[in-house]
PDB file of C-alpha atoms in Angstrom:
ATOM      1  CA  UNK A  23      11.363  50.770 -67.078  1.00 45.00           C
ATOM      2  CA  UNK A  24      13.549  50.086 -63.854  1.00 45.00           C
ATOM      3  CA  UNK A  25      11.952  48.276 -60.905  1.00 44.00           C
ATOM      4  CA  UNK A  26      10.887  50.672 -57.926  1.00 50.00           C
ATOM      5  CA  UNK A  27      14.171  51.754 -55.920  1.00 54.00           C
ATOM      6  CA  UNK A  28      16.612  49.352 -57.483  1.00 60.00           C
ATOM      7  CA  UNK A  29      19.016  51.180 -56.201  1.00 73.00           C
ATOM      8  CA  UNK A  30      18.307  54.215 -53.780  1.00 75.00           C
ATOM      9  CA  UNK A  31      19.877  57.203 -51.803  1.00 75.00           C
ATOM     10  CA  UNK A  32      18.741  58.990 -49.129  1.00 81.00           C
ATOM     11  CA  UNK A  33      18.427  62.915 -50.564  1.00 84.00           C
ATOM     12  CA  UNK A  34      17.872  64.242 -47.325  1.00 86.00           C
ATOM     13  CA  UNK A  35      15.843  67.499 -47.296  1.00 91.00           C
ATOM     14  CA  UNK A  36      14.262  68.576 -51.070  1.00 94.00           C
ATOM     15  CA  UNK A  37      13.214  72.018 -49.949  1.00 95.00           C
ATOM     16  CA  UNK A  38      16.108  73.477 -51.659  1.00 93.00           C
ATOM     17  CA  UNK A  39      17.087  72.560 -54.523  1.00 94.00           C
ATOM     18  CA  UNK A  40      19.109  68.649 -55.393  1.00 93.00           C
ATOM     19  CA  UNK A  41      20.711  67.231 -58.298  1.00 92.00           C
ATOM     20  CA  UNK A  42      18.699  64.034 -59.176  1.00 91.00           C
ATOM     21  CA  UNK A  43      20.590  63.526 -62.851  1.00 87.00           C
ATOM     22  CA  UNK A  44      20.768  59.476 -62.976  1.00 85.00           C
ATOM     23  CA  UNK A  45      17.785  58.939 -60.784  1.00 87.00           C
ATOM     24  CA  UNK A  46      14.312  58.223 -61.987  1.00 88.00           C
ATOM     25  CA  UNK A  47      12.014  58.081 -58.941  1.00 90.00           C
ATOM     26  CA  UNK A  48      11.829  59.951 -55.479  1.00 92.00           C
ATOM     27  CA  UNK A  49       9.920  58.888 -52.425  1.00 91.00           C
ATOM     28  CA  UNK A  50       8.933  61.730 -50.616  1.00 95.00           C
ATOM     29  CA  UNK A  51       7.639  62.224 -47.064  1.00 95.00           C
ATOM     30  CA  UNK A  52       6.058  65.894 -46.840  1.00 96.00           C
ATOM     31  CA  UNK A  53       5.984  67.359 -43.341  1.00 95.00           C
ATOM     32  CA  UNK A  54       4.423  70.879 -42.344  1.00 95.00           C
ATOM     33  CA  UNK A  55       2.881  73.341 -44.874  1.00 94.00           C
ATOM     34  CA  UNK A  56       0.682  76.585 -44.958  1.00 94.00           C
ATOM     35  CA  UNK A  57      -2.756  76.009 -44.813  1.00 94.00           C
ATOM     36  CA  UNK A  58      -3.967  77.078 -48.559  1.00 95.00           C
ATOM     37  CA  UNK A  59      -0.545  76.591 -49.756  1.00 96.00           C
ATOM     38  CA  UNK A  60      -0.668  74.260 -52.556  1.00 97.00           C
ATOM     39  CA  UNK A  61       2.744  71.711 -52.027  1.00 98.00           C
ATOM     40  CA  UNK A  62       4.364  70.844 -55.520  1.00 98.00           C
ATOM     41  CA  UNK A  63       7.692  69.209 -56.644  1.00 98.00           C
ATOM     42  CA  UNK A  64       9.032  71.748 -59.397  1.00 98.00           C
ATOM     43  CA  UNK A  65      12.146  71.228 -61.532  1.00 97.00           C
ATOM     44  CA  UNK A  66      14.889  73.010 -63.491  1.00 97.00           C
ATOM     45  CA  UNK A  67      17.686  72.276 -65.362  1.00 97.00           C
ATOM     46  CA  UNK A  68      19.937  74.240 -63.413  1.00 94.00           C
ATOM     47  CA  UNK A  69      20.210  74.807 -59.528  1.00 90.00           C
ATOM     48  CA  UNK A  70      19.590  78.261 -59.563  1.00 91.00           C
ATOM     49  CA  UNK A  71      17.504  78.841 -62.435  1.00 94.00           C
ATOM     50  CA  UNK A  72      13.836  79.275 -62.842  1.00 96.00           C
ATOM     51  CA  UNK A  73      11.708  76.424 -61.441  1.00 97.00           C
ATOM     52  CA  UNK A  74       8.807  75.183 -62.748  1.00 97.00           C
ATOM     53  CA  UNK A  75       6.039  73.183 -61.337  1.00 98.00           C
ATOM     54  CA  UNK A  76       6.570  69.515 -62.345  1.00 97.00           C
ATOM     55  CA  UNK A  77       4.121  67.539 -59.908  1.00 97.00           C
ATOM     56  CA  UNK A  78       1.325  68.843 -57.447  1.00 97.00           C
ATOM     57  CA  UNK A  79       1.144  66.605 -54.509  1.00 97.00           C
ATOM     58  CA  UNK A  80      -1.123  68.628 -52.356  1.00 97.00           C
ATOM     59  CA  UNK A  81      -3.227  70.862 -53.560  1.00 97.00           C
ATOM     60  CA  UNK A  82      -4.326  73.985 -51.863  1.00 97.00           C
ATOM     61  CA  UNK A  83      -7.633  73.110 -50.593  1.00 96.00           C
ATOM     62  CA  UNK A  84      -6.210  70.145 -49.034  1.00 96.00           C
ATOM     63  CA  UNK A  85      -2.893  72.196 -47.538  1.00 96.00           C
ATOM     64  CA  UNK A  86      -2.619  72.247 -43.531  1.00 95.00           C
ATOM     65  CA  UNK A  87      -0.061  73.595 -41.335  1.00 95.00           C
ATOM     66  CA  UNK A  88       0.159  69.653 -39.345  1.00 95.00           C
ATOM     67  CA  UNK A  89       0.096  67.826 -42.896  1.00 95.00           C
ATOM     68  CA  UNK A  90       2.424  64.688 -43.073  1.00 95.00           C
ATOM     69  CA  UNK A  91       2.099  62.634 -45.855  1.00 94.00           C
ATOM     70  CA  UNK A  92       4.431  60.405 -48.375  1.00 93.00           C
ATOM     71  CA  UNK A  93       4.245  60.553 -52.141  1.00 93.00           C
ATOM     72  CA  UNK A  94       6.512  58.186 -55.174  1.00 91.00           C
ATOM     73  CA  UNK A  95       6.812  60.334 -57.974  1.00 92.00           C
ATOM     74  CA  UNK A  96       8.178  59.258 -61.135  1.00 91.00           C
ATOM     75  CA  UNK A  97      11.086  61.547 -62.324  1.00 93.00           C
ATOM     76  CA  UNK A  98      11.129  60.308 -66.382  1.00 92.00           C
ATOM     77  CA  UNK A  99      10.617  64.525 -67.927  1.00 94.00           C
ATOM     78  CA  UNK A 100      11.892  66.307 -64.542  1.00 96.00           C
ATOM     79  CA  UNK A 101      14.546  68.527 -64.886  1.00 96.00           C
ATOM     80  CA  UNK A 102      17.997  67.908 -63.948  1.00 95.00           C
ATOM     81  CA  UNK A 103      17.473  69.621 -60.501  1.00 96.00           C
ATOM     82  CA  UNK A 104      14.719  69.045 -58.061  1.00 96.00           C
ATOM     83  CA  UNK A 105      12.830  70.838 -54.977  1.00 97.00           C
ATOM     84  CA  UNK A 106       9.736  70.892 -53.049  1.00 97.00           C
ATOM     85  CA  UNK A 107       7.789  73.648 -52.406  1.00 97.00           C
ATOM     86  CA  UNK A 108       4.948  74.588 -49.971  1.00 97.00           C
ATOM     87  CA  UNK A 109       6.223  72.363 -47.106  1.00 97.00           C
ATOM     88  CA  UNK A 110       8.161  73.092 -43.850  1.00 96.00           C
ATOM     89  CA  UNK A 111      10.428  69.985 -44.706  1.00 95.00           C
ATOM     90  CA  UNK A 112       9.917  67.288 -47.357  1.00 96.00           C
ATOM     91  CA  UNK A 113      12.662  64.597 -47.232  1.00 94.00           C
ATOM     92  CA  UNK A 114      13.544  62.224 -50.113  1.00 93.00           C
ATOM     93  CA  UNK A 115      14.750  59.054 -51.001  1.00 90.00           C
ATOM     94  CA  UNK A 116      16.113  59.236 -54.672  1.00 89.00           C
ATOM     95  CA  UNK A 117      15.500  55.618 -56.704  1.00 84.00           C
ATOM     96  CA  UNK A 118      16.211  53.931 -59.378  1.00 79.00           C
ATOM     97  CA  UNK A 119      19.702  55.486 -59.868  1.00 72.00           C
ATOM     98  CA  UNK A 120      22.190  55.305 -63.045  1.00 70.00           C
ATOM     99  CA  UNK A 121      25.090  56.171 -60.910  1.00 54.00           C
ATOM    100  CA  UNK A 122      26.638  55.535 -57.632  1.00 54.00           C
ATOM    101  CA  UNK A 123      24.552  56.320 -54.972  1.00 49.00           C
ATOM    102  CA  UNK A 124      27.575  56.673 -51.959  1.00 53.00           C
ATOM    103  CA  UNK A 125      27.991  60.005 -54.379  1.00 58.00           C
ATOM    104  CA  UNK A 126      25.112  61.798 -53.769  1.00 54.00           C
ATOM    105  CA  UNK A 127      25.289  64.785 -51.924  1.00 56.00           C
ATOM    106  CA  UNK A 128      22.815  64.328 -48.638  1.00 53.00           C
ATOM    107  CA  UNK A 129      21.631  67.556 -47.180  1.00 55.00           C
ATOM    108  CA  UNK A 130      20.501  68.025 -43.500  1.00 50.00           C
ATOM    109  CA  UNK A 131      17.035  68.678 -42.534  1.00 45.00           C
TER     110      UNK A 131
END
């Protein structure tokens, strides 16, 4: 298993949908929600395809509309593609990466 962020990116925003093929670990800072609105990372293995839940990070009875709170999640059985759901904004810092990381794509929040 790698060390934690041997080599990172900055992702950007995660609410839509990111290619994380060659990276095995995302930080992720969650900010804004729905109160009762359970916030989970899903994945797929294509961008537009069906996602499906992959982590819960908060659940529902714990889901506010002021939440702002940071999560590492290890990626080893995600899908190729990536996204949060639940939150207002959830930004990402993509670790652990096969590839070079001046080549992933960063998108604005």
């Amino acid at each position: 298993m790698n060390t934690m962020f041997d080599k990172c990116a900055v992702a950007g925003d995660i609410t839509q949908a990111i290619d994380r093929r060659g990276c095995w670990s995302v930080a992720i800072c969650i900010i804004g929600g729905t109160e009762s609105t359970a916030v989970k990372l899903q994945s797929c293995e294509t961008a537009g395809g069906s996602f499906t839940d992959y982590k819960e990070l908060i659940p529902a009875s714990e889901a506010a509309t002021d939440q702002y709170k940071g999560f590492v999640v290890d990626l080893y059985g995600a899908g190729k593609f990536i996204k949060v759901t639940g939150a207002v904004m959830a930004t990402a810092v993509l670790g652990d990466c096969d590839h070079d990381v001046k080549n992933i794509a960063i998108k604005a929040g």
